[in-house]
Short mmCIF file of C-alpha atoms in Angstrom, two decimals:
data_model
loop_
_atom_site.label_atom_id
_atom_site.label_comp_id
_atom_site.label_asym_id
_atom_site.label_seq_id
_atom_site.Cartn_x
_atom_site.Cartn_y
_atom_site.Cartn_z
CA UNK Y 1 -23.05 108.21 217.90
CA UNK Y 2 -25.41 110.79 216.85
CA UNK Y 3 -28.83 109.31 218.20
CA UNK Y 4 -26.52 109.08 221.34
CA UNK Y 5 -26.52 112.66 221.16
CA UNK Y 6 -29.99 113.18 220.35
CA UNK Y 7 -30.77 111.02 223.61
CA UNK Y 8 -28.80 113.44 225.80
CA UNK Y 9 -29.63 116.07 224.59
CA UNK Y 10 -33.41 115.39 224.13
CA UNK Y 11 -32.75 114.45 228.42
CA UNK Y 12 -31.52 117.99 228.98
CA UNK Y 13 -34.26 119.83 227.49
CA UNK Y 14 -36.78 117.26 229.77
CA UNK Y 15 -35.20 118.14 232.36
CA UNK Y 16 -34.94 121.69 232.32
CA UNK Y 17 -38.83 121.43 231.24
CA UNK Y 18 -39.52 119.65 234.95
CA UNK Y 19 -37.52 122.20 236.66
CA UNK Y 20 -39.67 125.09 235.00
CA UNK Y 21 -42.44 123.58 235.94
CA UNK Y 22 -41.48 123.38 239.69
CA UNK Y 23 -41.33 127.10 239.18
CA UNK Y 24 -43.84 129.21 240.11
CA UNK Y 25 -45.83 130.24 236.87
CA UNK Y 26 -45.78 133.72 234.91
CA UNK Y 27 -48.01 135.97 235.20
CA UNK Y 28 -49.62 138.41 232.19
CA UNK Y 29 -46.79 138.33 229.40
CA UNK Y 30 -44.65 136.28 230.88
CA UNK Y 31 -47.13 133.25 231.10
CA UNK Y 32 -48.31 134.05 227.42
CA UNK Y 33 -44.92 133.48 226.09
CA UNK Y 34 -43.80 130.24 229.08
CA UNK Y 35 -47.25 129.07 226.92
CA UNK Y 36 -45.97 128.95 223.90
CA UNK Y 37 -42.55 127.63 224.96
CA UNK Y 38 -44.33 124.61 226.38
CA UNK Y 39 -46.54 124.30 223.04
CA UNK Y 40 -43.40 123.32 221.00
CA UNK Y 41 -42.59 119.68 221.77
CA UNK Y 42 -38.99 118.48 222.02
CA UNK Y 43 -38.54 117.46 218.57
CA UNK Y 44 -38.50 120.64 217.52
CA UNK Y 45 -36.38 122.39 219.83
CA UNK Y 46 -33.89 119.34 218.91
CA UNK Y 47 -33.81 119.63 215.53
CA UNK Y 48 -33.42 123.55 215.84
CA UNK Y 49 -30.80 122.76 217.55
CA UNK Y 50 -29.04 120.88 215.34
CA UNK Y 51 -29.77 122.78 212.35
CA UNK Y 52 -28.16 125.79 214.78
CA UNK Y 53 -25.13 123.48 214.96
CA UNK Y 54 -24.60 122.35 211.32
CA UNK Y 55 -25.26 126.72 210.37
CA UNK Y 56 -21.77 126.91 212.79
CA UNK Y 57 -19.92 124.09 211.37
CA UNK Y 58 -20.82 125.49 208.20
CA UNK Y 59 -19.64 128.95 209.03
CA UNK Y 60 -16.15 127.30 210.40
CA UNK Y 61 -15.96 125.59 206.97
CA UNK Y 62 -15.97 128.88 204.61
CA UNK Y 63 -13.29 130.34 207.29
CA UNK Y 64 -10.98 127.67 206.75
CA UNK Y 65 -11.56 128.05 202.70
CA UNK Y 66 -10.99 131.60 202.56
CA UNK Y 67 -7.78 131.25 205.09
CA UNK Y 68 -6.52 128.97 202.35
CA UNK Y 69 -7.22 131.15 199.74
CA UNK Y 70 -4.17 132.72 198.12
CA UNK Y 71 -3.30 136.27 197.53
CA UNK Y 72 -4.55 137.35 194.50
CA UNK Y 73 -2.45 139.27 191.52
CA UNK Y 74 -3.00 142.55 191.37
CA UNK Y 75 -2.17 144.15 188.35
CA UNK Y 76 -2.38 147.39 188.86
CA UNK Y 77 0.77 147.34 190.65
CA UNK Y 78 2.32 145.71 188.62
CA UNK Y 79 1.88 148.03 185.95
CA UNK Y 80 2.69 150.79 188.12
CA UNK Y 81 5.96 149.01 189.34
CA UNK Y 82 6.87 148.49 185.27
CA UNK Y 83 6.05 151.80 184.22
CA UNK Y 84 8.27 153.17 186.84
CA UNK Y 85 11.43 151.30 185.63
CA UNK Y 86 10.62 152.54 182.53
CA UNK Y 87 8.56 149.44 180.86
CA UNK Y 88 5.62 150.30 178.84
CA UNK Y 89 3.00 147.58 177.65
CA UNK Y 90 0.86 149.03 174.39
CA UNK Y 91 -1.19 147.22 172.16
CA UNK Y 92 -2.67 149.25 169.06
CA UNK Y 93 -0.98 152.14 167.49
CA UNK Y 94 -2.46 155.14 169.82
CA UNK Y 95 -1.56 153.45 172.66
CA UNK Y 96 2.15 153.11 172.00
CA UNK Y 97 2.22 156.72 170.28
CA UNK Y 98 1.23 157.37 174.18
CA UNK Y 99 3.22 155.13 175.72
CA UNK Y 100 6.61 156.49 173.60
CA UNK Y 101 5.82 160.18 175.03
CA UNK Y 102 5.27 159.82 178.58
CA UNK Y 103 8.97 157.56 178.37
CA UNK Y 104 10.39 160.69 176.58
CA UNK Y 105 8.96 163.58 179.07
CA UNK Y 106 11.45 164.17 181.66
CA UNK Y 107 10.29 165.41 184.99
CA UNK Y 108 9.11 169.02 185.65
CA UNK Y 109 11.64 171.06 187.67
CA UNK Y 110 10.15 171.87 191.13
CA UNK Y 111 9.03 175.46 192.33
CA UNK Y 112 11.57 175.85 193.80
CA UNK Y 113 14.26 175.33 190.93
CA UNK Y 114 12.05 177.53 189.16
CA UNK Y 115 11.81 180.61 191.41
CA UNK Y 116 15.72 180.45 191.68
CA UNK Y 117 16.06 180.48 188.43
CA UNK Y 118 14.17 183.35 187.80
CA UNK Y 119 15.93 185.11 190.51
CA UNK Y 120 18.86 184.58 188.65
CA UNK Y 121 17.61 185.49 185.41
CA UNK Y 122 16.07 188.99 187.18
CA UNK Y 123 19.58 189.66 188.39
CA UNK Y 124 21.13 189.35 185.02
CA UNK Y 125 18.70 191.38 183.24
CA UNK Y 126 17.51 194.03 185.16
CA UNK Y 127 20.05 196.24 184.43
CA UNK Y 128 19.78 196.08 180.82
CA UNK Y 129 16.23 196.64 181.23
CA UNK Y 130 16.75 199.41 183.43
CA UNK Y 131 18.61 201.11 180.97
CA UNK Y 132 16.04 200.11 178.24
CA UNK Y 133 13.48 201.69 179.65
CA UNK Y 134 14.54 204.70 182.52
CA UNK Y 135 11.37 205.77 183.19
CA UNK Y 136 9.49 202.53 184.21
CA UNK Y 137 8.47 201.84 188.05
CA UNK Y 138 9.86 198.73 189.47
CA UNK Y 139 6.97 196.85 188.94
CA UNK Y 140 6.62 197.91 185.30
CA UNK Y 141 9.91 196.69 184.92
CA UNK Y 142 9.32 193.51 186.82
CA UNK Y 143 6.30 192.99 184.44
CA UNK Y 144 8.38 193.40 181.39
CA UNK Y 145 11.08 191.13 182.69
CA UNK Y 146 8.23 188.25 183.72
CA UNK Y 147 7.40 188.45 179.79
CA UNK Y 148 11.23 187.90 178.37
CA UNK Y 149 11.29 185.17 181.19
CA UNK Y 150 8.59 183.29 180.17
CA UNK Y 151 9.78 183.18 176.21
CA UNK Y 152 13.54 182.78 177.53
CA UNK Y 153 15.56 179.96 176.65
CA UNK Y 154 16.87 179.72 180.57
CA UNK Y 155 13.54 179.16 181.74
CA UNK Y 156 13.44 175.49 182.66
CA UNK Y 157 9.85 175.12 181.68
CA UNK Y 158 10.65 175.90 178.05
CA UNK Y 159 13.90 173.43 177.83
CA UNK Y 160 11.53 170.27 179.01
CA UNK Y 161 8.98 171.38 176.25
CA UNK Y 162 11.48 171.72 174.10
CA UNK Y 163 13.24 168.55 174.77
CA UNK Y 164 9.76 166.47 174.98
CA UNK Y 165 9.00 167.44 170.93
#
């Protein structure tokens, strides 16, 4: 079968030589390279041909290999996926000292939980401040208050680091 399709094909490149040579020939760089078209013989363009060929059915081959080719595990995500229903993998002491403290932390109240708390906190203890210190601006007193808030016990910051320990 295959030197039936050398034959052929060694027939079609014959006969498209004959037809170029019914052609009128090149001139300047065209004739240069019709020369050294005609220089190669047919053997060669054949077997460039096939080697061509057997390139594609190669190329075909590793495309139906890598289609078969499974998914492969990825375990980052998995580990992300455990850690976030709470599984922990540690080997060596350090790492499960870590591993124990980020399952303690709770999460950080958001800005916003924070800003209304303070709001609440300022309306509670302004007055006492005010009558603490008379004589203080508004933003003196706001200043003062931003102090007690931030060693308070109703912050929310200081009841997660509190909790965490």
């Amino acid at each position: 079968q295959d030197w039936k399709k050398k034959e052929a094909k060694a027939a079609a490149l014959a006969a498209e030589e004959a037809e170029l040579g019914k052609m009128r020939a090149p001139k300047g760089k065209a004739r240069k390279a019709a020369k050294s078209k005609k220089k190669k013989n047919d053997l060669s363009l054949l077997n460039e041909f096939l080697a061509e060929e057997e390139k594609g059915k190669k190329k075909q081959e590793k495309a139906k290999l890598k289609a078969q080719d499974p998914l492969s595990h990825n375990p980052n995500r998995q580990r992300a996926e455990e850690e976030a229903a709470g599984i922990y993998n540690a080997s060596g002491i350090e790492n499960a000292i870590n591993a124990l403290e980020i399952a303690n932390k709770t999460e950080k109240p958001t800005e916003k939980s924070l800003k209304a708390a303070f709001m609440e906190y300022e309306e509670k203890m302004m007055p006492a401040l005010r009558k603490d210190y008379p004589s203080l601006k508004r933003s003196q007193l706001k200043d003062k208050l931003w102090k007690q808030w931030q060693k308070s016990a109703e912050n929310p910051l200081n009841s997660v680091e509190s909790s965490g320990n």
